[in-house]
Each structure stands twice: as structure tokens, then as C-alpha cells.
């Protein structure tokens, strides 16, 4: 099961992503346990499957306006729906990939799967604890959800 | 020098192409997976490649091998979110010349590519 130190890896990964990619830091809040039947889902969600020594998933969910502002902050002119989907997948990929510094090379990550709207096709395993890490960037709220064996 | 950008993220491909501002380096194309990259590489024969690792269809590790079969002196900078030491060492053993972890600043990308070129000139 995920412990507090391991959760910190994802908090720091999210903070590093926004501070480096956009030059504007994100403010993270204390993680809380998610209800598997009511996990947060905003406009777009990038999901990374985890396999290897740890199994589970990591996802990033964000409103369209936040993704739009991130694209603008990194100098992107294409603000289309496809770019919003690409970006939320890339954020999830970067945070999960960076976690290998802590978990090691056997922490295998999938390519991102991006979902719009409700997460009907994503199930948080009920036998595992899932944690929600809320964050605010540019006054917009997003969340990272981490569920690992 | 001609440069090919390989990454499954459109956001990253655009960012690298937009950010690289080195004299004598021209981005000649971008590819979204290893298979597409090998096709573009065979057509343009670039001297430089930035390469993601985790991609669908053909990943960066396999793509590096295929590219080096076509041109063994290609300079390859791996740009990956897999920021652990083992991944970086494996990429270098596989034939890459440098490693830059995501997320990166514009300055870091330019410095990494410039260092690749300087290293090749010293060799």
C-alpha cells in the first residue's frame, strides 16, 4: 500500500512539472482518501497504468481552462481540443515517469489514455486506497489521483 | 545540422521545435512514434535526433537501434519523463549521446543539444 513518503513523490512531481514547464508554481493541498465510486473527474483526464513491482494507476484530471492556460504559458498557439487532450496525458506521463526516481526502473508506466468528462471506463480498485492530491494553478483547480498496490 | 524530433506528445514536439534556437540546427521533421521516426530518418538522414522513450507502436529504445543501423554517427538526445538513473544509463548504453529529463526548461534543451554537438566535434 502507498505510504505518506511515496505520496510525497507525486506531490513533488506535480509541483516540479508546473514550476518548470510554466514558470508558475502550483499550490498542492493535503491528500485525502478518494471514494472509489466517486473519484474526481473534471473536463479531461490523463490516465497512466502502472505495472511491474507496483500495480495500479495514476491520473491527472483538469478543467479545460487550466489546460488552455498551461498551453499559453508554454508558448503553444494551438489551443484545440486535441492539444488539451495531449497535454493532460503528457502531464500524467511526466509525473508518473518522474516517480521512477523513487520507485526504480521496475515501476513501469503505460502510454497515457485520455478520457473526456466522466470516468466511466476507469475503475479505482475498491481493495486499494486511492489518494486525491488537489492542486491549484493560476486560480484553477485540478487533481492527481494515485492508486497503487 | 538537420534535427528530427520524436515524441508521442504533440505538445512536446511543438515545444522542442519552437524552443531550439541554435545556429546551424534546423528541425526537418517531427514523428509521433518510433516507426514514423525511422521512415522520416531514412528519408532525411538527419545528424541529430531528440528521442522520447515511452511511445506506442515502436518505443524509443528500439527506434534508437533502428536509426543507428541506418546511420551510426547520428547524435541522439533522449528526452524522457523516465528520469531514473537506470533509464538514463540504459539509453546511453543503447547508443544515445545525452539524456534530458522532462519537464525541462528551454535553456536546458538548448544546452543539451549544444553539448551533444560540441562532444561530437571533440571526438
XYZ file of N, CA and C in Angstrom:
816
model
N 0.838 -1.207 0.000
C 0.000 0.000 0.000
C 0.878 1.263 0.000
N 0.336 2.267 -0.587
C 1.030 3.544 -0.692
C 1.211 4.167 0.697
N 2.429 4.639 0.992
C 2.589 5.330 2.263
C 2.817 6.833 2.026
N 2.927 7.541 3.125
C 2.983 9.009 3.052
C 4.206 9.499 2.267
N 5.334 8.804 2.464
C 6.571 9.201 1.787
C 6.430 9.015 0.273
N 5.762 7.927 -0.105
C 5.560 7.653 -1.524
C 4.594 8.662 -2.154
N 3.601 9.052 -1.389
C 2.646 10.053 -1.888
C 3.362 11.378 -2.161
N 4.336 11.651 -1.328
C 5.134 12.879 -1.454
C 5.829 12.945 -2.834
N 6.195 11.783 -3.367
C 6.853 11.708 -4.680
C 5.954 12.333 -5.753
N 4.665 12.046 -5.678
C 3.738 12.556 -6.694
C 3.424 14.040 -6.462
N 3.384 14.450 -5.200
C 3.175 15.873 -4.890
C 4.352 16.687 -5.455
N 5.559 16.221 -5.181
C 6.748 16.934 -5.664
C 6.829 16.898 -7.190
N 6.405 15.784 -7.776
C 6.401 15.674 -9.240
C 5.457 16.681 -9.869
N 4.296 16.851 -9.276
C 3.321 17.810 -9.807
C 3.853 19.235 -9.653
N 4.427 19.520 -8.486
C 4.968 20.870 -8.256
C 6.102 21.168 -9.235
N 6.953 20.162 -9.464
C 8.069 20.345 -10.395
C 7.565 20.572 -11.818
N 6.519 19.834 -12.199
C 6.002 19.976 -13.565
C 5.572 21.433 -13.820
N 4.721 21.955 -12.949
C 4.188 23.297 -13.206
C 5.264 24.367 -13.073
N 6.124 24.231 -12.066
C 7.171 25.242 -11.865
C 8.138 25.278 -13.051
N 8.451 24.109 -13.612
C 9.434 24.053 -14.703
C 8.796 24.359 -16.048
N 7.667 23.726 -16.332
C 7.066 23.853 -17.667
C 6.407 25.222 -17.859
N 5.823 25.769 -16.800
C 5.063 27.015 -16.973
C 5.707 28.212 -16.282
N 6.702 27.951 -15.424
C 7.352 29.001 -14.611
C 6.409 29.587 -13.554
N 5.233 29.026 -13.411
C 4.289 29.464 -12.375
C 4.035 28.269 -11.465
N 4.391 28.388 -10.181
C 4.233 27.219 -9.310
C 2.771 26.865 -9.056
N 2.536 25.596 -8.820
C 1.203 25.141 -8.418
C 1.212 24.957 -6.906
N 0.070 25.232 -6.288
C -0.056 25.010 -4.848
C -0.787 23.693 -4.626
N -0.113 22.758 -3.978
C -0.767 21.482 -3.686
C -1.352 21.531 -2.280
N -2.375 20.719 -2.071
C -3.005 20.650 -0.749
C -2.815 19.247 -0.186
N -3.191 19.092 1.073
C -3.025 17.792 1.728
C -3.859 16.731 1.011
N -3.256 15.575 0.723
C -4.009 14.497 0.058
C -5.124 13.963 0.962
N -6.158 13.431 0.323
C -7.222 12.766 1.088
C -7.638 11.497 0.366
N -8.271 10.623 1.100
C -8.707 9.343 0.528
C -9.879 9.557 -0.423
N -9.809 8.904 -1.571
C -10.899 9.020 -2.549
C -11.928 7.923 -2.312
N -13.146 8.251 -2.600
C -14.196 7.241 -2.637
C -14.117 6.572 -4.011
N -13.836 5.264 -4.083
C -13.670 4.616 -5.388
C -14.877 4.788 -6.303
N -16.053 4.992 -5.725
C -17.251 5.145 -6.569
C -17.507 6.605 -6.940
N -16.676 7.494 -6.408
C -16.917 8.916 -6.659
C -15.578 9.652 -6.800
N -14.720 9.094 -7.641
C -13.394 9.697 -7.822
C -13.526 10.977 -8.641
N -12.666 11.961 -8.365
C -12.810 13.232 -9.084
C -12.575 13.091 -10.578
N -13.402 13.771 -11.360
C -13.236 13.802 -12.817
C -13.641 15.184 -13.301
N -12.717 15.875 -13.915
C -13.002 17.210 -14.462
C -13.157 17.080 -15.975
N -12.907 18.152 -16.729
C -13.186 18.099 -18.180
C -12.359 17.022 -18.882
N -11.084 16.929 -18.514
C -10.201 15.969 -19.185
C -9.296 15.272 -18.178
N -9.050 13.990 -18.449
C -8.271 13.181 -17.518
C -7.249 12.356 -18.289
N -6.009 12.421 -17.859
C -4.942 11.599 -18.443
C -4.605 10.476 -17.480
N -4.762 9.240 -17.946
C -4.602 8.072 -17.069
C -3.352 7.282 -17.475
N -2.534 6.945 -16.479
C -1.343 6.118 -16.711
C -1.507 4.820 -15.923
N -1.409 3.711 -16.610
C -1.433 2.419 -15.932
C -0.048 2.086 -15.412
N 0.008 1.538 -14.203
C 1.290 1.186 -13.592
C 1.381 -0.337 -13.474
N 2.525 -0.875 -13.892
C 2.747 -2.318 -13.755
C 4.184 -2.537 -13.295
N 4.552 -3.800 -13.117
C 5.890 -4.103 -12.599
C 5.828 -4.386 -11.113
N 6.782 -3.822 -10.372
C 6.813 -4.099 -8.933
C 5.600 -3.511 -8.202
N 5.047 -2.442 -8.733
C 3.825 -1.854 -8.176
C 2.760 -1.889 -9.262
N 1.533 -2.071 -8.879
C 0.445 -2.102 -9.858
C -0.623 -1.112 -9.441
N -1.249 -0.502 -10.435
C -2.306 0.450 -10.137
C -2.417 1.482 -11.233
N -2.782 2.680 -10.846
C -2.887 3.753 -11.838
C -2.646 5.102 -11.185
N -2.272 6.030 -12.042
C -2.102 7.432 -11.644
C -2.864 8.239 -12.678
N -3.697 9.165 -12.220
C -4.317 10.026 -13.214
C -4.305 11.486 -12.810
N -4.331 12.328 -13.830
C -4.403 13.783 -13.644
C -5.693 14.233 -14.290
N -6.497 14.970 -13.546
C -7.753 15.468 -14.097
C -7.794 16.988 -13.952
N -8.238 17.671 -15.007
C -8.137 19.140 -15.014
C -9.267 19.745 -15.848
N -9.644 20.971 -15.514
C -10.627 21.669 -16.354
C -9.960 22.196 -17.624
N -10.761 22.364 -18.640
C -10.244 22.831 -19.932
C -9.522 24.177 -19.795
N -10.040 25.058 -18.949
C -9.450 26.397 -18.838
C -8.024 26.321 -18.284
N -7.788 25.401 -17.356
C -6.416 25.239 -16.836
C -5.487 24.738 -17.945
N -5.960 23.760 -18.704
C -5.117 23.212 -19.774
C -4.821 24.282 -20.819
N -5.843 25.093 -21.101
C -5.660 26.189 -22.057
C -4.570 27.154 -21.581
N -4.625 27.479 -20.301
C -3.647 28.425 -19.754
C -2.239 27.825 -19.682
N -2.147 26.521 -19.456
C -0.826 25.876 -19.483
C -0.256 25.940 -20.902
N -1.091 25.648 -21.893
C -0.621 25.717 -23.285
C -0.097 27.118 -23.598
N -0.847 28.124 -23.177
C -0.406 29.513 -23.420
C 0.911 29.792 -22.695
N 1.030 29.287 -21.479
C 2.238 29.550 -20.679
C 3.475 28.914 -21.300
N 3.300 27.799 -22.007
C 4.488 27.164 -22.611
C 4.708 27.645 -24.045
N 3.887 28.597 -24.485
C 4.118 29.210 -25.788
C 3.414 28.530 -26.943
N 2.429 27.673 -26.626
C 1.717 26.951 -27.684
C 0.578 27.813 -28.248
N 0.480 27.863 -29.563
C -0.579 28.643 -30.215
C -1.817 27.812 -30.531
N -1.642 26.511 -30.661
C -2.750 25.621 -30.989
C -3.494 25.282 -29.696
N -4.681 25.834 -29.542
C -5.449 25.640 -28.306
C -6.662 24.737 -28.563
N -6.490 23.797 -29.461
C -7.592 22.915 -29.858
C -7.868 21.851 -28.800
N -9.009 21.188 -28.965
C -9.373 20.089 -28.082
C -8.299 18.993 -28.084
N -7.753 18.702 -29.254
C -6.715 17.665 -29.346
C -5.492 18.030 -28.502
N -5.148 19.309 -28.498
C -3.973 19.720 -27.711
C -4.269 19.669 -26.214
N -5.507 19.969 -25.819
C -5.868 19.828 -24.403
C -5.729 18.366 -23.972
N -6.204 17.458 -24.831
C -6.120 16.026 -24.514
C -4.662 15.572 -24.437
N -3.886 16.028 -25.413
C -2.461 15.677 -25.444
C -1.762 16.169 -24.171
N -2.071 17.399 -23.782
C -1.398 17.998 -22.628
C -1.715 17.252 -21.333
N -2.984 16.937 -21.109
C -3.317 16.275 -19.834
C -2.664 14.890 -19.777
N -2.539 14.235 -20.932
C -1.821 12.957 -20.978
C -0.348 13.137 -20.693
N 0.223 14.202 -21.225
C 1.653 14.454 -21.033
C 1.963 14.825 -19.576
N 1.078 15.575 -18.940
C 1.295 15.911 -17.522
C 1.288 14.622 -16.682
N 0.300 13.761 -16.942
C 0.212 12.488 -16.202
C 1.445 11.626 -16.467
N 1.873 11.599 -17.722
C 3.057 10.825 -18.109
C 4.321 11.346 -17.406
N 4.464 12.657 -17.349
C 5.664 13.244 -16.753
C 5.712 12.993 -15.246
N 4.592 13.208 -14.574
C 4.570 12.997 -13.120
C 4.825 11.520 -12.792
N 4.215 10.623 -13.564
C 4.389 9.185 -13.312
C 5.808 8.731 -13.662
N 6.320 9.223 -14.785
C 7.675 8.851 -15.197
C 8.720 9.328 -14.211
N 8.546 10.549 -13.716
C 9.490 11.094 -12.734
C 9.484 10.275 -11.437
N 8.363 9.609 -11.164
C 8.254 8.822 -9.924
C 9.230 7.644 -9.916
N 9.758 7.276 -11.093
C 10.735 6.177 -11.142
C 12.020 6.518 -10.407
N 12.289 7.809 -10.224
C 13.474 8.178 -9.432
C 13.355 7.597 -8.032
N 12.120 7.508 -7.529
C 11.910 6.936 -6.200
C 11.641 5.432 -6.262
N 10.767 5.012 -7.184
C 10.309 3.616 -7.192
C 11.242 2.682 -7.961
N 12.118 3.243 -8.810
C 13.051 2.411 -9.560
C 12.529 2.040 -10.940
N 13.409 1.403 -11.719
C 13.114 1.138 -13.131
C 12.040 0.073 -13.320
N 11.703 -0.681 -12.267
C 10.633 -1.674 -12.396
C 9.256 -1.068 -12.163
N 9.209 0.224 -11.981
C 7.926 0.949 -11.906
C 7.573 1.298 -13.357
N 6.799 0.412 -13.987
C 6.556 0.528 -15.430
C 5.310 1.363 -15.684
N 5.433 2.324 -16.609
C 4.274 3.185 -16.895
C 3.797 2.950 -18.327
N 2.495 3.032 -18.508
C 1.905 2.862 -19.839
C 1.932 4.192 -20.585
N 1.618 4.142 -21.873
C 1.359 5.402 -22.571
C 0.039 5.950 -22.022
N -0.172 7.263 -22.085
C -1.387 7.822 -21.479
C -2.657 7.449 -22.248
N -3.720 7.252 -21.489
C -5.067 7.142 -22.068
C -5.814 8.386 -21.601
N -6.427 9.102 -22.538
C -7.093 10.351 -22.173
C -8.606 10.177 -22.294
N -9.298 10.625 -21.244
C -10.752 10.497 -21.170
C -11.336 11.895 -21.027
N -12.419 12.150 -21.761
C -13.118 13.430 -21.604
C -14.357 13.201 -20.745
N -14.601 14.095 -19.811
C -15.816 14.030 -18.985
C -15.744 12.952 -17.930
N -16.842 12.262 -17.724
C -16.912 11.288 -16.627
C -16.001 10.088 -16.899
N -15.556 9.484 -15.802
C -14.583 8.391 -15.913
C -15.287 7.032 -15.906
N -16.222 6.840 -16.831
C -16.980 5.580 -16.847
C -16.081 4.377 -17.087
N -15.014 4.584 -17.873
C -14.174 3.438 -18.245
C -12.990 3.257 -17.288
N -12.894 4.097 -16.266
C -11.778 3.970 -15.310
C -12.347 3.584 -13.948
N -11.915 2.458 -13.449
C -12.391 1.985 -12.143
C -11.229 2.017 -11.147
N -11.438 2.678 -10.031
C -10.427 2.618 -8.968
C -10.660 1.320 -8.197
N -9.643 0.472 -8.063
C -9.842 -0.802 -7.367
C -10.335 -0.573 -5.937
N -11.421 -1.231 -5.572
C -12.017 -0.982 -4.255
C -11.185 -1.572 -3.120
N -10.286 -2.540 -3.443
C -9.478 -3.146 -2.382
C -8.219 -2.321 -2.078
N -7.998 -1.259 -2.846
C -6.833 -0.411 -2.613
C -7.279 0.984 -2.175
N -6.392 1.640 -1.435
C -6.686 3.027 -1.076
C -6.227 3.938 -2.212
N -7.113 4.832 -2.616
C -6.764 5.816 -3.645
C -6.694 7.185 -2.991
N -5.642 7.921 -3.336
C -5.463 9.238 -2.740
C -5.646 10.331 -3.788
N -6.317 11.391 -3.364
C -6.501 12.559 -4.224
C -5.554 13.652 -3.733
N -4.751 14.192 -4.656
C -3.883 15.331 -4.326
C -4.464 16.547 -5.056
N -5.134 17.431 -4.349
C -5.684 18.619 -5.017
C -4.574 19.623 -5.302
N -4.699 20.328 -6.408
C -3.736 21.404 -6.674
C -4.442 22.582 -7.329
N -3.833 23.743 -7.134
C -4.352 24.963 -7.741
C -3.234 25.594 -8.536
N -3.554 25.929 -9.771
C -2.573 26.615 -10.617
C -3.327 27.731 -11.345
N -2.820 28.945 -11.231
C -3.497 30.078 -11.878
C -4.967 30.169 -11.453
N -5.230 29.937 -10.196
C -6.578 30.002 -9.604
C -7.522 28.908 -10.102
N -6.986 27.970 -10.871
C -7.812 26.862 -11.356
C -7.444 25.597 -10.602
N -8.445 24.797 -10.282
C -8.193 23.581 -9.513
C -8.095 22.350 -10.404
N -7.181 21.469 -10.066
C -7.034 20.192 -10.754
C -6.728 19.159 -9.666
N -6.575 17.914 -10.058
C -6.267 16.886 -9.055
C -5.437 15.770 -9.672
N -4.614 15.173 -8.817
C -3.870 13.959 -9.188
C -4.437 12.852 -8.308
N -4.730 11.733 -8.910
C -5.230 10.590 -8.133
C -4.215 9.455 -8.263
N -3.810 8.931 -7.131
C -2.797 7.876 -7.104
C -3.383 6.648 -6.409
N -3.353 5.532 -7.104
C -3.871 4.283 -6.544
C -2.853 3.184 -6.857
N -2.112 2.745 -5.849
C -1.043 1.757 -6.067
C -1.121 0.643 -5.033
N -0.812 -0.562 -5.468
C -0.699 -1.696 -4.534
C 0.435 -1.423 -3.568
N 22.989 21.705 -39.228
C 22.721 20.298 -38.969
C 21.215 20.071 -38.954
N 20.795 18.936 -39.499
C 19.367 18.618 -39.537
C 18.985 17.842 -38.271
N 17.810 18.182 -37.710
C 17.361 17.544 -36.474
C 15.946 16.986 -36.639
N 15.737 15.777 -36.163
C 14.424 15.131 -36.157
C 13.937 15.035 -34.708
N 12.682 15.449 -34.464
C 12.091 15.411 -33.126
C 11.133 14.221 -33.051
N 11.336 13.348 -32.055
C 10.490 12.156 -31.920
C 9.853 12.149 -30.526
N 8.524 12.244 -30.484
C 7.810 12.217 -29.205
C 6.339 11.949 -29.514
N 5.675 11.158 -28.663
C 4.258 10.891 -28.935
C 3.360 12.052 -28.508
N 3.911 13.038 -27.824
C 3.112 14.201 -27.431
C 3.306 15.338 -28.424
N 2.185 15.779 -28.974
C 2.214 16.913 -29.897
C 2.717 18.174 -29.186
N 2.315 18.322 -27.929
C 2.740 19.489 -27.139
C 4.273 19.516 -27.038
N 4.865 18.359 -26.770
C 6.328 18.304 -26.623
C 7.024 18.476 -27.972
N 6.481 17.834 -29.013
C 7.105 18.000 -30.337
C 7.144 19.484 -30.718
N 5.998 20.156 -30.542
C 5.944 21.590 -30.874
C 6.901 22.393 -30.007
N 6.946 22.032 -28.720
C 7.799 22.805 -27.794
C 9.272 22.683 -28.194
N 9.702 21.475 -28.507
C 11.110 21.282 -28.880
C 11.412 22.033 -30.182
N 10.513 21.890 -31.159
C 10.747 22.546 -32.455
C 10.787 24.068 -32.303
N 9.946 24.588 -31.408
C 9.848 26.036 -31.207
C 11.028 26.561 -30.379
N 11.470 25.751 -29.433
C 12.453 26.205 -28.446
C 13.879 26.174 -28.968
N 14.183 25.186 -29.803
C 15.569 25.036 -30.250
C 15.989 26.221 -31.110
N 16.906 26.970 -30.593
C 17.373 28.150 -31.325
C 18.885 28.142 -31.365
N 19.428 27.167 -32.043
C 20.883 27.068 -32.157
C 21.274 27.348 -33.596
N 22.351 28.075 -33.716
C 22.853 28.382 -35.049
C 23.190 27.060 -35.769
N 22.813 26.971 -36.998
C 23.127 25.804 -37.837
C 22.352 24.537 -37.477
N 21.312 24.655 -36.627
C 20.455 23.492 -36.348
C 19.064 23.779 -36.896
N 18.603 22.887 -37.768
C 17.300 23.085 -38.397
C 16.430 21.855 -38.149
N 15.224 22.069 -37.585
C 14.295 20.958 -37.371
C 13.670 20.604 -38.715
N 13.957 19.382 -39.183
C 13.475 18.994 -40.523
C 12.201 18.155 -40.459
N 11.800 17.767 -39.258
C 10.570 16.996 -39.162
C 10.314 16.528 -37.745
N 9.071 16.067 -37.521
C 8.714 15.515 -36.217
C 7.980 14.194 -36.432
N 8.140 13.282 -35.480
C 7.489 11.975 -35.578
C 6.845 11.634 -34.246
N 5.696 10.934 -34.301
C 4.933 10.672 -33.073
C 5.182 9.277 -32.481
N 5.962 8.481 -33.177
C 6.340 7.168 -32.626
C 7.600 6.692 -33.353
N 8.159 5.602 -32.870
C 9.418 5.128 -33.432
C 9.303 4.707 -34.886
N 8.189 4.099 -35.238
C 8.028 3.613 -36.615
C 8.030 4.789 -37.600
N 7.262 5.827 -37.246
C 7.211 7.023 -38.092
C 8.601 7.674 -38.160
N 9.308 7.643 -37.032
C 10.638 8.266 -36.977
C 11.626 7.573 -37.905
N 11.574 6.254 -37.941
C 12.516 5.516 -38.795
C 12.269 5.878 -40.264
N 10.995 5.999 -40.659
C 10.660 6.394 -42.029
C 11.185 7.781 -42.367
N 10.962 8.724 -41.455
C 11.436 10.093 -41.697
C 12.962 10.159 -41.687
N 13.549 9.364 -40.794
C 15.013 9.358 -40.712
C 15.622 8.857 -42.024
N 15.057 7.777 -42.550
C 15.587 7.203 -43.796
C 15.483 8.206 -44.946
N 14.432 9.018 -44.906
C 14.218 9.996 -45.984
C 15.165 11.191 -45.864
N 15.335 11.725 -44.654
C 16.086 12.984 -44.476
C 17.517 12.804 -43.980
N 17.826 11.650 -43.386
C 19.162 11.360 -42.854
C 19.708 12.490 -41.957
N 18.948 12.893 -40.930
C 19.432 13.994 -40.070
C 20.641 13.573 -39.231
N 21.423 14.571 -38.830
C 22.588 14.308 -37.981
C 22.196 14.220 -36.499
N 21.061 14.857 -36.153
C 20.634 14.958 -34.755
C 19.204 14.441 -34.594
N 18.945 13.798 -33.438
C 17.583 13.322 -33.127
C 17.317 13.573 -31.647
N 16.132 14.126 -31.324
C 15.684 14.083 -29.924
C 14.658 12.963 -29.839
N 14.784 12.116 -28.826
C 14.027 10.857 -28.796
C 13.339 10.626 -27.454
N 12.021 10.478 -27.495
C 11.258 10.046 -26.317
C 11.464 8.541 -26.145
N 11.154 8.010 -24.974
C 11.285 6.561 -24.764
C 9.920 5.866 -24.825
N 8.980 6.313 -23.990
C 7.681 5.636 -23.923
C 6.778 6.141 -25.041
N 6.620 5.321 -26.071
C 5.776 5.700 -27.219
C 5.042 4.458 -27.714
N 3.874 4.629 -28.331
C 3.174 3.485 -28.907
C 3.848 3.020 -30.204
N 3.495 1.825 -30.629
C 3.955 1.222 -31.907
C 5.434 0.817 -31.881
N 6.339 1.767 -31.757
C 7.754 1.413 -31.553
C 8.322 2.389 -30.530
N 8.872 1.865 -29.431
C 9.365 2.770 -28.384
C 10.748 3.335 -28.759
N 11.205 4.268 -27.929
C 12.449 4.957 -28.237
C 13.666 4.055 -28.229
N 13.673 3.055 -27.353
C 14.817 2.148 -27.261
C 15.017 1.403 -28.580
N 13.929 0.850 -29.106
C 14.001 0.126 -30.376
C 14.334 1.083 -31.520
N 13.738 2.277 -31.455
C 13.946 3.256 -32.527
C 15.416 3.688 -32.613
N 16.060 3.859 -31.466
C 17.486 4.232 -31.468
C 18.296 3.162 -32.202
N 17.997 1.892 -31.915
C 18.730 0.802 -32.582
C 18.536 0.866 -34.099
N 17.280 1.094 -34.522
C 16.984 1.125 -35.961
C 17.685 2.304 -36.640
N 17.673 3.444 -35.980
C 18.288 4.642 -36.549
C 19.814 4.463 -36.673
N 20.407 3.889 -35.639
C 21.869 3.713 -35.676
C 22.292 2.694 -36.726
N 21.374 1.773 -37.095
C 21.678 0.851 -38.200
C 21.756 1.620 -39.520
N 20.907 2.665 -39.626
C 20.873 3.445 -40.866
C 22.026 4.440 -40.945
N 22.375 4.987 -39.774
C 23.476 5.958 -39.758
C 24.122 5.921 -38.375
N 25.278 5.325 -38.286
C 25.859 5.036 -36.972
C 26.394 6.270 -36.254
N 26.600 7.374 -36.989
C 27.152 8.568 -36.331
C 26.061 9.575 -35.939
N 24.804 9.146 -35.945
C 23.711 10.046 -35.546
C 23.847 10.424 -34.072
N 23.679 11.715 -33.780
C 23.724 12.183 -32.388
C 22.306 12.150 -31.830
N 22.107 11.393 -30.750
C 20.754 11.198 -30.212
C 20.680 11.704 -28.776
N 19.735 12.612 -28.548
C 19.446 13.103 -27.194
C 18.119 12.499 -26.761
N 18.148 11.670 -25.724
C 16.901 11.122 -25.198
C 16.245 12.183 -24.312
N 14.970 12.457 -24.582
C 14.197 13.424 -23.791
C 13.005 12.658 -23.236
N 13.058 12.334 -21.956
C 12.073 11.398 -21.405
C 11.632 11.792 -20.006
N 10.398 11.409 -19.681
C 9.897 11.596 -18.312
C 10.457 10.530 -17.373
N 11.010 9.461 -17.946
C 11.579 8.383 -17.121
C 12.930 8.859 -16.607
N 12.899 9.533 -15.473
C 14.079 10.293 -15.057
C 15.001 9.534 -14.104
N 14.784 8.217 -13.947
C 15.657 7.454 -13.051
C 17.007 7.195 -13.713
N 18.011 6.960 -12.883
C 19.380 6.767 -13.389
C 19.475 5.556 -14.311
N 18.760 4.482 -13.967
C 18.848 3.243 -14.762
C 18.396 3.486 -16.201
N 17.351 4.293 -16.370
C 16.857 4.578 -17.723
C 17.885 5.393 -18.496
N 18.476 6.380 -17.828
C 19.487 7.210 -18.493
C 20.695 6.369 -18.896
N 21.150 5.509 -18.001
C 22.311 4.659 -18.307
C 21.978 3.703 -19.446
N 20.782 3.125 -19.410
C 20.374 2.188 -20.473
C 20.322 2.902 -21.825
N 19.826 4.141 -21.829
C 19.744 4.904 -23.086
C 21.143 5.154 -23.649
N 22.083 5.497 -22.767
C 23.453 5.764 -23.220
C 24.121 4.478 -23.718
N 23.873 3.375 -23.012
C 24.435 2.087 -23.447
C 23.859 1.681 -24.800
N 22.616 2.098 -25.027
C 21.913 1.728 -26.256
C 22.375 2.557 -27.461
N 23.178 3.580 -27.206
C 23.710 4.364 -28.323
C 23.356 5.837 -28.298
N 22.525 6.259 -27.319
C 22.227 7.688 -27.203
C 23.471 8.419 -26.682
N 23.529 9.721 -26.943
C 24.706 10.502 -26.533
C 24.416 11.441 -25.363
N 23.126 11.633 -25.066
C 22.769 12.510 -23.967
C 21.383 12.189 -23.462
N 21.063 12.712 -22.282
C 19.766 12.425 -21.659
C 19.257 13.702 -21.000
N 18.009 14.064 -21.305
C 17.369 15.229 -20.681
C 16.025 14.765 -20.146
N 15.807 14.988 -18.842
C 14.535 14.525 -18.290
C 13.479 15.615 -18.374
N 12.236 15.172 -18.597
C 11.088 16.073 -18.596
C 10.624 16.253 -17.157
N 10.081 17.377 -16.767
C 9.941 18.592 -17.572
C 11.282 19.311 -17.678
N 11.466 20.074 -18.745
C 12.737 20.775 -18.930
C 12.473 22.241 -19.256
N 13.477 23.048 -18.963
C 13.401 24.470 -19.322
C 13.993 24.656 -20.712
N 13.599 25.722 -21.385
C 14.096 25.998 -22.739
C 15.627 25.993 -22.772
N 16.205 26.634 -21.765
C 17.665 26.744 -21.693
C 18.318 25.359 -21.616
N 17.710 24.455 -20.836
C 18.284 23.113 -20.673
C 18.277 22.351 -21.993
N 17.215 22.514 -22.761
C 17.137 21.818 -24.053
C 18.234 22.327 -24.990
N 18.344 23.649 -25.092
C 19.355 24.223 -25.985
C 20.766 23.829 -25.554
N 21.006 23.849 -24.239
C 22.335 23.480 -23.734
C 22.638 22.002 -24.001
N 21.618 21.151 -23.850
C 21.836 19.711 -24.060
C 22.179 19.413 -25.513
N 21.462 20.043 -26.439
C 21.745 19.805 -27.863
C 23.111 20.401 -28.223
N 23.393 21.589 -27.690
C 24.690 22.225 -27.972
C 25.835 21.354 -27.454
N 25.649 20.753 -26.275
C 26.685 19.899 -25.696
C 26.903 18.634 -26.532
N 25.809 18.122 -27.088
C 25.903 16.949 -27.981
C 26.789 17.276 -29.179
N 26.556 18.452 -29.747
C 27.307 18.860 -30.937
C 28.771 19.093 -30.575
N 28.993 19.775 -29.437
C 30.379 20.029 -29.003
C 31.116 18.711 -28.757
N 30.406 17.762 -28.127
C 31.007 16.454 -27.832
C 31.418 15.730 -29.105
N 30.577 15.820 -30.128
C 30.880 15.140 -31.403
C 32.089 15.776 -32.071
N 32.211 17.111 -31.924
C 33.354 17.822 -32.551
C 34.654 17.481 -31.832
N 34.547 17.268 -30.506
C 35.757 16.935 -29.743
C 36.245 15.525 -30.072
N 35.284 14.648 -30.401
C 35.625 13.211 -30.608
C 36.439 13.012 -31.880
